[in-house]
mmCIF file with all atom_site columns, C-alpha atoms in Angstrom:
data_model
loop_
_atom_site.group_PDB
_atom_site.id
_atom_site.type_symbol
_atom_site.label_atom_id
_atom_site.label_alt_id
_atom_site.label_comp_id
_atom_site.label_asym_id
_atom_site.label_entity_id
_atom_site.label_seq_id
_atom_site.pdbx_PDB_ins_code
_atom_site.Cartn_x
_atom_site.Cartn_y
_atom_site.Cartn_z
_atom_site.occupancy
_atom_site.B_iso_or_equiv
_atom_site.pdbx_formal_charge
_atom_site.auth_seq_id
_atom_site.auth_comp_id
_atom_site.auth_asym_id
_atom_site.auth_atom_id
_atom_site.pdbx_PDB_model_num
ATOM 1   C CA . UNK A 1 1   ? -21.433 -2.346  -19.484 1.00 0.00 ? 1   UNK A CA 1
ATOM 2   C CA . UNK A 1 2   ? -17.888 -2.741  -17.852 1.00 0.00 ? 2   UNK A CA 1
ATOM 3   C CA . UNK A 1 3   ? -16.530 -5.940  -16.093 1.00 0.00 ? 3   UNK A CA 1
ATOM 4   C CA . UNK A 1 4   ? -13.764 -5.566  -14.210 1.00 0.00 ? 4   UNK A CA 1
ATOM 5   C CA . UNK A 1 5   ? -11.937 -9.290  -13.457 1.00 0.00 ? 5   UNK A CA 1
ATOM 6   C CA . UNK A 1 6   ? -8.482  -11.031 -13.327 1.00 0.00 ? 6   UNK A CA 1
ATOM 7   C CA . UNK A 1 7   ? -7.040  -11.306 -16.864 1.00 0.00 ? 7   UNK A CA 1
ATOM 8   C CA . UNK A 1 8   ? -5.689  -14.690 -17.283 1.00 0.00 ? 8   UNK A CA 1
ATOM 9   C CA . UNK A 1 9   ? -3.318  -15.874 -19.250 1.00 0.00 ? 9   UNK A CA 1
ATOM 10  C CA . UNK A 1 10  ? -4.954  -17.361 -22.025 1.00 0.00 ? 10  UNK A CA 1
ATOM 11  C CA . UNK A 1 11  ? -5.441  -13.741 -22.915 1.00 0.00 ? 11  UNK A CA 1
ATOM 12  C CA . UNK A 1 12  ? -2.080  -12.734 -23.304 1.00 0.00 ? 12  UNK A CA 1
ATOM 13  C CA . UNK A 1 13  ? -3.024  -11.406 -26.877 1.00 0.00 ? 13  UNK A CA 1
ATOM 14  C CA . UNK A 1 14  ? -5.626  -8.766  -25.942 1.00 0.00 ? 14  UNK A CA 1
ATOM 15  C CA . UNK A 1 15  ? -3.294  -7.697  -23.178 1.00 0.00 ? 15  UNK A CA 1
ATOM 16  C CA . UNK A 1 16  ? -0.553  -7.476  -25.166 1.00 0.00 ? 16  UNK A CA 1
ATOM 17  C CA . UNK A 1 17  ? -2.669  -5.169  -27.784 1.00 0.00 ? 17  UNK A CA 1
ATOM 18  C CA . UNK A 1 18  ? -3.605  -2.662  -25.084 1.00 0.00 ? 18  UNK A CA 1
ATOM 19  C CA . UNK A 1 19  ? 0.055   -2.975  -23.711 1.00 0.00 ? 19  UNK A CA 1
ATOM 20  C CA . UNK A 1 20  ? 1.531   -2.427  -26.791 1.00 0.00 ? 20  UNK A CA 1
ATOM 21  C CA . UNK A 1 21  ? -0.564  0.321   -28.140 1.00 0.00 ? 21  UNK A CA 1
ATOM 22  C CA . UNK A 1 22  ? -0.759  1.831   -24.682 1.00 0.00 ? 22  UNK A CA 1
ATOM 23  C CA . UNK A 1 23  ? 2.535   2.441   -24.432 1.00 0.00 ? 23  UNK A CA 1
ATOM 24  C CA . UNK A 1 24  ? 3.615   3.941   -27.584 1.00 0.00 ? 24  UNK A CA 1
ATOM 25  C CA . UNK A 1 25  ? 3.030   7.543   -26.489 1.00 0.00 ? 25  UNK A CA 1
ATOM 26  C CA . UNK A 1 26  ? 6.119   7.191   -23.994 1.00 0.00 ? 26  UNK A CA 1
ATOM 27  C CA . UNK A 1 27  ? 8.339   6.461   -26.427 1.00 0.00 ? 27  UNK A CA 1
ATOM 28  C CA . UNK A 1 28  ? 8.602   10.290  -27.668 1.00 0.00 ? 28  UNK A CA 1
ATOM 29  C CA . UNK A 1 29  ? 9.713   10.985  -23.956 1.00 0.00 ? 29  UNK A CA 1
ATOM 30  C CA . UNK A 1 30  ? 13.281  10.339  -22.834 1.00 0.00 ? 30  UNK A CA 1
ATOM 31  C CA . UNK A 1 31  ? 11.683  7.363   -20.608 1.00 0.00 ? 31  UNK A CA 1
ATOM 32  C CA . UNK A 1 32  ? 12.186  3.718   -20.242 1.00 0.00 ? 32  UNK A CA 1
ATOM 33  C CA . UNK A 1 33  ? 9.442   1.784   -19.439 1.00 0.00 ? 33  UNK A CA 1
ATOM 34  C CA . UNK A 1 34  ? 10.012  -1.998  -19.625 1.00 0.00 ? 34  UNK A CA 1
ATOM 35  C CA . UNK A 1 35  ? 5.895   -2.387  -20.872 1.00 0.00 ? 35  UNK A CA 1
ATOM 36  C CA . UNK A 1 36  ? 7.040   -0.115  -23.850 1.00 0.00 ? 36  UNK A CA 1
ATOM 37  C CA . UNK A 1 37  ? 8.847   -2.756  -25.249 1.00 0.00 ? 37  UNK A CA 1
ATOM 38  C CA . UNK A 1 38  ? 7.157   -6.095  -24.285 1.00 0.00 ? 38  UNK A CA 1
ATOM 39  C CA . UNK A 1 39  ? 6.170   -8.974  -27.052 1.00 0.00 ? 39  UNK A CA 1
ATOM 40  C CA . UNK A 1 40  ? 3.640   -11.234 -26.705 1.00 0.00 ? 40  UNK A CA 1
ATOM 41  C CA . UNK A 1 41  ? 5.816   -13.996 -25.256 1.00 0.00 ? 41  UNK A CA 1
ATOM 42  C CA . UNK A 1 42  ? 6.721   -11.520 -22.431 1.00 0.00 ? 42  UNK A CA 1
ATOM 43  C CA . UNK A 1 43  ? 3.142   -10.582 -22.057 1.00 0.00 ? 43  UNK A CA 1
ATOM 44  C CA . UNK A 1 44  ? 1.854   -14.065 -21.612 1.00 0.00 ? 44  UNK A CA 1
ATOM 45  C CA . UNK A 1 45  ? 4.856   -14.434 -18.977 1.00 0.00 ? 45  UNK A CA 1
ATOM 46  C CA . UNK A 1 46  ? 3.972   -11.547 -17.131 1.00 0.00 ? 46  UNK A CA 1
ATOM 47  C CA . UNK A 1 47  ? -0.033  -12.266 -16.572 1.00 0.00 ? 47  UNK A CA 1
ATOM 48  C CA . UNK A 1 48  ? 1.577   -16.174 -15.546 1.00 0.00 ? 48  UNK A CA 1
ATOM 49  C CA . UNK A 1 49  ? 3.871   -14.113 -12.993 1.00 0.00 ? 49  UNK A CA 1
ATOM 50  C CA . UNK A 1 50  ? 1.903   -10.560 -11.494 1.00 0.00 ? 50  UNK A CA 1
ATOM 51  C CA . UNK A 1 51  ? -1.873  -10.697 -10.611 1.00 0.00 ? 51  UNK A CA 1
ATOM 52  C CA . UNK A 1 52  ? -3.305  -8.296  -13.890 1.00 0.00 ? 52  UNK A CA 1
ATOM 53  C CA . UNK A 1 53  ? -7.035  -7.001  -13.630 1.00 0.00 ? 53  UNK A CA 1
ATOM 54  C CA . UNK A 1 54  ? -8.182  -5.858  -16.411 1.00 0.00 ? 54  UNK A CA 1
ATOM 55  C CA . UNK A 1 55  ? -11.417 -3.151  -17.582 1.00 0.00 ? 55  UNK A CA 1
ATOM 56  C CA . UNK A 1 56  ? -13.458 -5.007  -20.430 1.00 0.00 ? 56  UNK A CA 1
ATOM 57  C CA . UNK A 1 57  ? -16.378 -2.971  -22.176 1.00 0.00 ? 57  UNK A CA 1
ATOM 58  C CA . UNK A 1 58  ? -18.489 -5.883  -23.883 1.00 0.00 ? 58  UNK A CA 1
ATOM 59  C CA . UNK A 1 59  ? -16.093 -8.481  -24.434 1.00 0.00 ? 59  UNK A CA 1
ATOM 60  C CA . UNK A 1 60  ? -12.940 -6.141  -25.245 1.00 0.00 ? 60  UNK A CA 1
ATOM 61  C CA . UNK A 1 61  ? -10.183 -5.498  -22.761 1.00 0.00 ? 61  UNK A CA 1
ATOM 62  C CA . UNK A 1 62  ? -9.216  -1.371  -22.563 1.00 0.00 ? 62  UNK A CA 1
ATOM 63  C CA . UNK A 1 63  ? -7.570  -1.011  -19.799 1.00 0.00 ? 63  UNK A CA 1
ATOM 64  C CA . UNK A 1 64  ? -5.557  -3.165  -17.308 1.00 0.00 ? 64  UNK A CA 1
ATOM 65  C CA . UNK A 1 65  ? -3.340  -2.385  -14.274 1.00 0.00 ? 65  UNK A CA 1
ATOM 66  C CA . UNK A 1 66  ? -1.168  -5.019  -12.937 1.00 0.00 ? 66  UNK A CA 1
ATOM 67  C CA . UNK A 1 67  ? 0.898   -6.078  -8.880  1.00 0.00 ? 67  UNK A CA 1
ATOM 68  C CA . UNK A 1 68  ? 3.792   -6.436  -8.267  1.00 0.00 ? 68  UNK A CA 1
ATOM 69  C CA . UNK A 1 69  ? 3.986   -8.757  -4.843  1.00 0.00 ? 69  UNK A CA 1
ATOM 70  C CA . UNK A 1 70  ? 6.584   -8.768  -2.249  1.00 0.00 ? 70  UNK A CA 1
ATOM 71  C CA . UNK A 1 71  ? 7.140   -12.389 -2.379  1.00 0.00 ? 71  UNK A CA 1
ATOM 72  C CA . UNK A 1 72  ? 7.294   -12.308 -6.276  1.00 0.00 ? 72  UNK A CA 1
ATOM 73  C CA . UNK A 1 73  ? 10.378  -12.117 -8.637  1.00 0.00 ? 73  UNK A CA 1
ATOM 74  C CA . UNK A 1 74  ? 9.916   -8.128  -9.061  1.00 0.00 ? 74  UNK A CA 1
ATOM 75  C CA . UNK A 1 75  ? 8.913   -6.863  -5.352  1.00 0.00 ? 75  UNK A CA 1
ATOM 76  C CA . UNK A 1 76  ? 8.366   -3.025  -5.569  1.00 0.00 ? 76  UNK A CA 1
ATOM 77  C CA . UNK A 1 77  ? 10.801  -0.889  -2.698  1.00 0.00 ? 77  UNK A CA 1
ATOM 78  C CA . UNK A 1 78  ? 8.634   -1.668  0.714   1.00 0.00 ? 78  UNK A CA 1
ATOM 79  C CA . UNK A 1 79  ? 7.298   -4.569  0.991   1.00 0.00 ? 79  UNK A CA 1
ATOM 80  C CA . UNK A 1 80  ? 3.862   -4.040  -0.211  1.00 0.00 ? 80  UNK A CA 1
ATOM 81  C CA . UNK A 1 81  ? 2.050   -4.355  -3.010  1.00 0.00 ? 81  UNK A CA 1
ATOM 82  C CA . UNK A 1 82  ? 3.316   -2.482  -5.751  1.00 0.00 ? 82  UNK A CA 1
ATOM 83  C CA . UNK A 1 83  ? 1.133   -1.135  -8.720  1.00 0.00 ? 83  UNK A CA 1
ATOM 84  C CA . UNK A 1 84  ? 2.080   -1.440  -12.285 1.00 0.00 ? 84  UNK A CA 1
ATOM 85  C CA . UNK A 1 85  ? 2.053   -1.506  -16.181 1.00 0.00 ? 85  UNK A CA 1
ATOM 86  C CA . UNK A 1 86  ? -1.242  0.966   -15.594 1.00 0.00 ? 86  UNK A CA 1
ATOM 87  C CA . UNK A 1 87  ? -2.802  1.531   -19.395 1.00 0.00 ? 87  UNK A CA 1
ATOM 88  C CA . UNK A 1 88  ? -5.790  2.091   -21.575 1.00 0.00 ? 88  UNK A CA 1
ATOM 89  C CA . UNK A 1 89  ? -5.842  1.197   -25.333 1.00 0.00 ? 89  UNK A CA 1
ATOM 90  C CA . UNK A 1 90  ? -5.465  4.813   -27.000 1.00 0.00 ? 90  UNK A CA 1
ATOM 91  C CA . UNK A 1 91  ? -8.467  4.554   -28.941 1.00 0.00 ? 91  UNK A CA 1
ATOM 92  C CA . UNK A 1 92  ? -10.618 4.624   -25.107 1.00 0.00 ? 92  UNK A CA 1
ATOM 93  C CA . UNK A 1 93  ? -8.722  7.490   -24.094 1.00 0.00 ? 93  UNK A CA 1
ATOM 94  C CA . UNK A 1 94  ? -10.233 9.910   -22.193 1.00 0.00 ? 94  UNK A CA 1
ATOM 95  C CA . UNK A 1 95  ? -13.214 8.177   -20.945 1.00 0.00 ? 95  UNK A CA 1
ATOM 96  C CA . UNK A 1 96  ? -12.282 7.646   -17.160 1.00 0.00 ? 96  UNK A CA 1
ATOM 97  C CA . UNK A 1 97  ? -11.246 3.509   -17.524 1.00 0.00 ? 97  UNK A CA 1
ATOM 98  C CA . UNK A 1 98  ? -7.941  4.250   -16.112 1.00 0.00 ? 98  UNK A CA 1
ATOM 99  C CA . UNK A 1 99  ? -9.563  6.006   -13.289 1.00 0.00 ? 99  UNK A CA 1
ATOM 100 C CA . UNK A 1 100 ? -12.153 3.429   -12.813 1.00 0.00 ? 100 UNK A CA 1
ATOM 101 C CA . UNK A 1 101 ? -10.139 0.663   -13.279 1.00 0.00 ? 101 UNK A CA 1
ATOM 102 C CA . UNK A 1 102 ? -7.579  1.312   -10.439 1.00 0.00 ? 102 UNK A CA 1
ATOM 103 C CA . UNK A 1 103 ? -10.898 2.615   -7.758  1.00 0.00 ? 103 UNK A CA 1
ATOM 104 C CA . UNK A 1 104 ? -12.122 -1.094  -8.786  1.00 0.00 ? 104 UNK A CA 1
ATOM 105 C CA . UNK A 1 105 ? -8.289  -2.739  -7.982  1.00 0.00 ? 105 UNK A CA 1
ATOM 106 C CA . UNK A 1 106 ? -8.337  -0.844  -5.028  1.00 0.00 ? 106 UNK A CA 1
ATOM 107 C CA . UNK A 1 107 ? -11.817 -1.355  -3.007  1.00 0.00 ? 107 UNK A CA 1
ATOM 108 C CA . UNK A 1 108 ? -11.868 -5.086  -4.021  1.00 0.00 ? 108 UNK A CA 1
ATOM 109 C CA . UNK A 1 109 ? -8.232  -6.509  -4.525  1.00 0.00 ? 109 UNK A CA 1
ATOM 110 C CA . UNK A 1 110 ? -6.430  -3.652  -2.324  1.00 0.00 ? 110 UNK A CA 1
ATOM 111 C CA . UNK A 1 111 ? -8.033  -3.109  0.606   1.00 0.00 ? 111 UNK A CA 1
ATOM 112 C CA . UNK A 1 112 ? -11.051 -5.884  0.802   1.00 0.00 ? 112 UNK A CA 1
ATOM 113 C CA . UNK A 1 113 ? -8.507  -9.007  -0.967  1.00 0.00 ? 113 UNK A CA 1
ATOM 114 C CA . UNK A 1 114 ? -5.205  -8.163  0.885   1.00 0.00 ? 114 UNK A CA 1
ATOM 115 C CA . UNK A 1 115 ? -5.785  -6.016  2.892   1.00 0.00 ? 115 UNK A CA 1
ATOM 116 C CA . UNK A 1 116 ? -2.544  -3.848  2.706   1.00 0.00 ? 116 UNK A CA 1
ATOM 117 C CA . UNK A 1 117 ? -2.077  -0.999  4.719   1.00 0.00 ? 117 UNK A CA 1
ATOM 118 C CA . UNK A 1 118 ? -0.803  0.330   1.597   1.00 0.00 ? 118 UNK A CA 1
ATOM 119 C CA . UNK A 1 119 ? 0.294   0.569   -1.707  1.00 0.00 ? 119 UNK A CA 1
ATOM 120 C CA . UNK A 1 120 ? 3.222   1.785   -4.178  1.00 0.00 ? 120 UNK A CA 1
ATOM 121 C CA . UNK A 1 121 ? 3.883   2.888   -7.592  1.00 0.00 ? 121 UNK A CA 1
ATOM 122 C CA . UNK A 1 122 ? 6.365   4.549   -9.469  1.00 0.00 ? 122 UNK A CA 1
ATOM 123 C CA . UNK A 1 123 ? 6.941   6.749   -12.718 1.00 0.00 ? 123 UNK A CA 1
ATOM 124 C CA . UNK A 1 124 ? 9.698   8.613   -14.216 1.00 0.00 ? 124 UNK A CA 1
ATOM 125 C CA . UNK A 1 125 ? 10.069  12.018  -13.210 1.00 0.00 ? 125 UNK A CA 1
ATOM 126 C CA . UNK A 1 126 ? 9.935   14.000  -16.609 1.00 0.00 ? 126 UNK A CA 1
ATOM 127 C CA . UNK A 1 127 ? 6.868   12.225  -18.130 1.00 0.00 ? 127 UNK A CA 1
ATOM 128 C CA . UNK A 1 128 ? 4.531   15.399  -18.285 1.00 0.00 ? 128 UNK A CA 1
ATOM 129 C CA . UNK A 1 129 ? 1.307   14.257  -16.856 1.00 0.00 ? 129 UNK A CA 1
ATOM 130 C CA . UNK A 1 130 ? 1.254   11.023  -14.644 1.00 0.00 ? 130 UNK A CA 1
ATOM 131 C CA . UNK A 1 131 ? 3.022   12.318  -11.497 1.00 0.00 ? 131 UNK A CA 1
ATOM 132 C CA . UNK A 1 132 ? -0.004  14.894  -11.356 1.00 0.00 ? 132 UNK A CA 1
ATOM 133 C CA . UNK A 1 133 ? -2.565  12.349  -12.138 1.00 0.00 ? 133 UNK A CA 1
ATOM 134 C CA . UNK A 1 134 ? -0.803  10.017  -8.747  1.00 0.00 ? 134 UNK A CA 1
ATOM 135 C CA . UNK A 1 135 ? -0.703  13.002  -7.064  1.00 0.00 ? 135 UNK A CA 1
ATOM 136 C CA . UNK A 1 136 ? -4.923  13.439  -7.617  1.00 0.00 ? 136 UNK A CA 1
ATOM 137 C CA . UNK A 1 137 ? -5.599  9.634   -6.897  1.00 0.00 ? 137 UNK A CA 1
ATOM 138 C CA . UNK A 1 138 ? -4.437  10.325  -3.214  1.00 0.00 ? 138 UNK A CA 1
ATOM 139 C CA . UNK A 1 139 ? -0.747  8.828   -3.758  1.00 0.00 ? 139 UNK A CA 1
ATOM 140 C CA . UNK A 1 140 ? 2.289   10.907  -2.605  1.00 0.00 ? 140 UNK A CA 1
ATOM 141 C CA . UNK A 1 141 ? 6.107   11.288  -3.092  1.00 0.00 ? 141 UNK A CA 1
ATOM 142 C CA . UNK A 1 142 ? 8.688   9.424   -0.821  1.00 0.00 ? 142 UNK A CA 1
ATOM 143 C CA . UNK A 1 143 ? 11.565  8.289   -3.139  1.00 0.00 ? 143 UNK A CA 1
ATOM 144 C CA . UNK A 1 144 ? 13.701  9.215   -6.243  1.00 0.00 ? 144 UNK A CA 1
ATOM 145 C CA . UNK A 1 145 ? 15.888  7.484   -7.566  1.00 0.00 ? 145 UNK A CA 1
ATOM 146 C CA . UNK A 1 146 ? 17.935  6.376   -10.535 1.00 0.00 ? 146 UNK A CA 1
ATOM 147 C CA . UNK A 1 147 ? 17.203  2.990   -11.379 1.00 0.00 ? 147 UNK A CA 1
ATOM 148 C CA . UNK A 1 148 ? 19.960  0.959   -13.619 1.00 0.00 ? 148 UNK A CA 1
ATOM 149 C CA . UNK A 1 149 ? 19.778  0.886   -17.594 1.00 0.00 ? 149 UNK A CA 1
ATOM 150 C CA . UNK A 1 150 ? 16.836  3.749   -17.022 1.00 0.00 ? 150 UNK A CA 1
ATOM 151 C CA . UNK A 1 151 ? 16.959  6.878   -19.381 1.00 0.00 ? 151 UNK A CA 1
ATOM 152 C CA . UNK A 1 152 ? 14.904  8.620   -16.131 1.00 0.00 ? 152 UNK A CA 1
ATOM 153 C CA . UNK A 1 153 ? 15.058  9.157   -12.297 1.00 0.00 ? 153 UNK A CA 1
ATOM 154 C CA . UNK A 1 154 ? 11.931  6.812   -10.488 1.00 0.00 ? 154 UNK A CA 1
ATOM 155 C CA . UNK A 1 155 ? 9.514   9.001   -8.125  1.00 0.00 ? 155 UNK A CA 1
ATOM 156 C CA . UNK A 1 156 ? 8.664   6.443   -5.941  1.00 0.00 ? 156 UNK A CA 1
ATOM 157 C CA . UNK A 1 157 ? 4.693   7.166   -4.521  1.00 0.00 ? 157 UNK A CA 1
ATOM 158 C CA . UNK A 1 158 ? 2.759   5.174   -1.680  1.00 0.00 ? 158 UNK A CA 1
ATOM 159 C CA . UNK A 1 159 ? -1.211  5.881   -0.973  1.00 0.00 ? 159 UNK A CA 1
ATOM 160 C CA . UNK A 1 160 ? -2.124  4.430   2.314   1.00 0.00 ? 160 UNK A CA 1
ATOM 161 C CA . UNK A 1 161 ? -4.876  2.388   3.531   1.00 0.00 ? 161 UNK A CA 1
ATOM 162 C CA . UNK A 1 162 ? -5.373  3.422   7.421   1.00 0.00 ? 162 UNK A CA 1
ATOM 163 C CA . UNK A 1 163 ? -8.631  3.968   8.665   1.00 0.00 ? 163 UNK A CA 1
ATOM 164 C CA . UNK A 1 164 ? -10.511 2.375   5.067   1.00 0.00 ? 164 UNK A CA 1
#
């Protein structure tokens, strides 16, 4: 059984396990994601800063996705909720929590919560599978561009709401 729920931050640990594991593949990839290298003191800061859901199975946390608001210290480019930090421990891998986990975020934070007309995300242009995996969760390409201190150019995506 799945629960899908706010992850506060008294849990800062088991989010910083998934983070920390989750993001280890990147690393091999000329890409700079700032989740790749977060500690546990940044971890507990972040879940007291950005709304973070997270996927539990039982009692463990796999998978978590987290916002980043327009009136918080780390808008995303339009004014909208922007998506973030999306990960699943590697050993629950390839058994659709990612997927679930951001069709839960959206119905019940996303479009019944905020209501946003829509939504952003972005990812570095040469990892080799997450711009197709955007692409096939309805989101699509409107920016580039080179962020500072990033080893990668940022495809920025939006998915919109309309007519939900």
């Amino acid at each position: 059984m799945t629960e899908f729920r706010l992850i506060p931050p008294s849990e800062y640990r088991q989010y910083y396990e998934v983070l920390h594991e989750g993001y280890q593949s990147v690393k091999q990839y000329p890409i700079s994601f700032d989740a790749a290298d977060t500690d546990e003191a940044e971890a507990k800061e972040w879940l007291s800063n950005h709304p973070t859901y997270g996927l539990y199975e039982e009692t463990v946390l796999v998978s978590a996705v987290s916002l980043r608001m327009p009136w918080g210290n780390l808008p995303g480019p339009s004014g909208v909720p922007h998506i973030g930090r999306i990960v699943t421990h590697p050993n629950y891998k390839g058994r659709g929590y990612a997927k679930k986990l951001f069709h839960q975020l959206e119905q019940e934070v996303l479009i019944q919560q905020l209501r946003t007309p829509r939504v952003t995300l972005g990812t570095a242009s040469t990892h080799p599978w997450l711009k197709k995996m955007y692409e096939q969760l309805g989101f699509e390409a409107f920016d580039q561009v080179q962020l500072p201190n990033k080893q990668h150019v940022t495809i920025y995506f939006e998915k919109n709401y309309k007519g939900e």
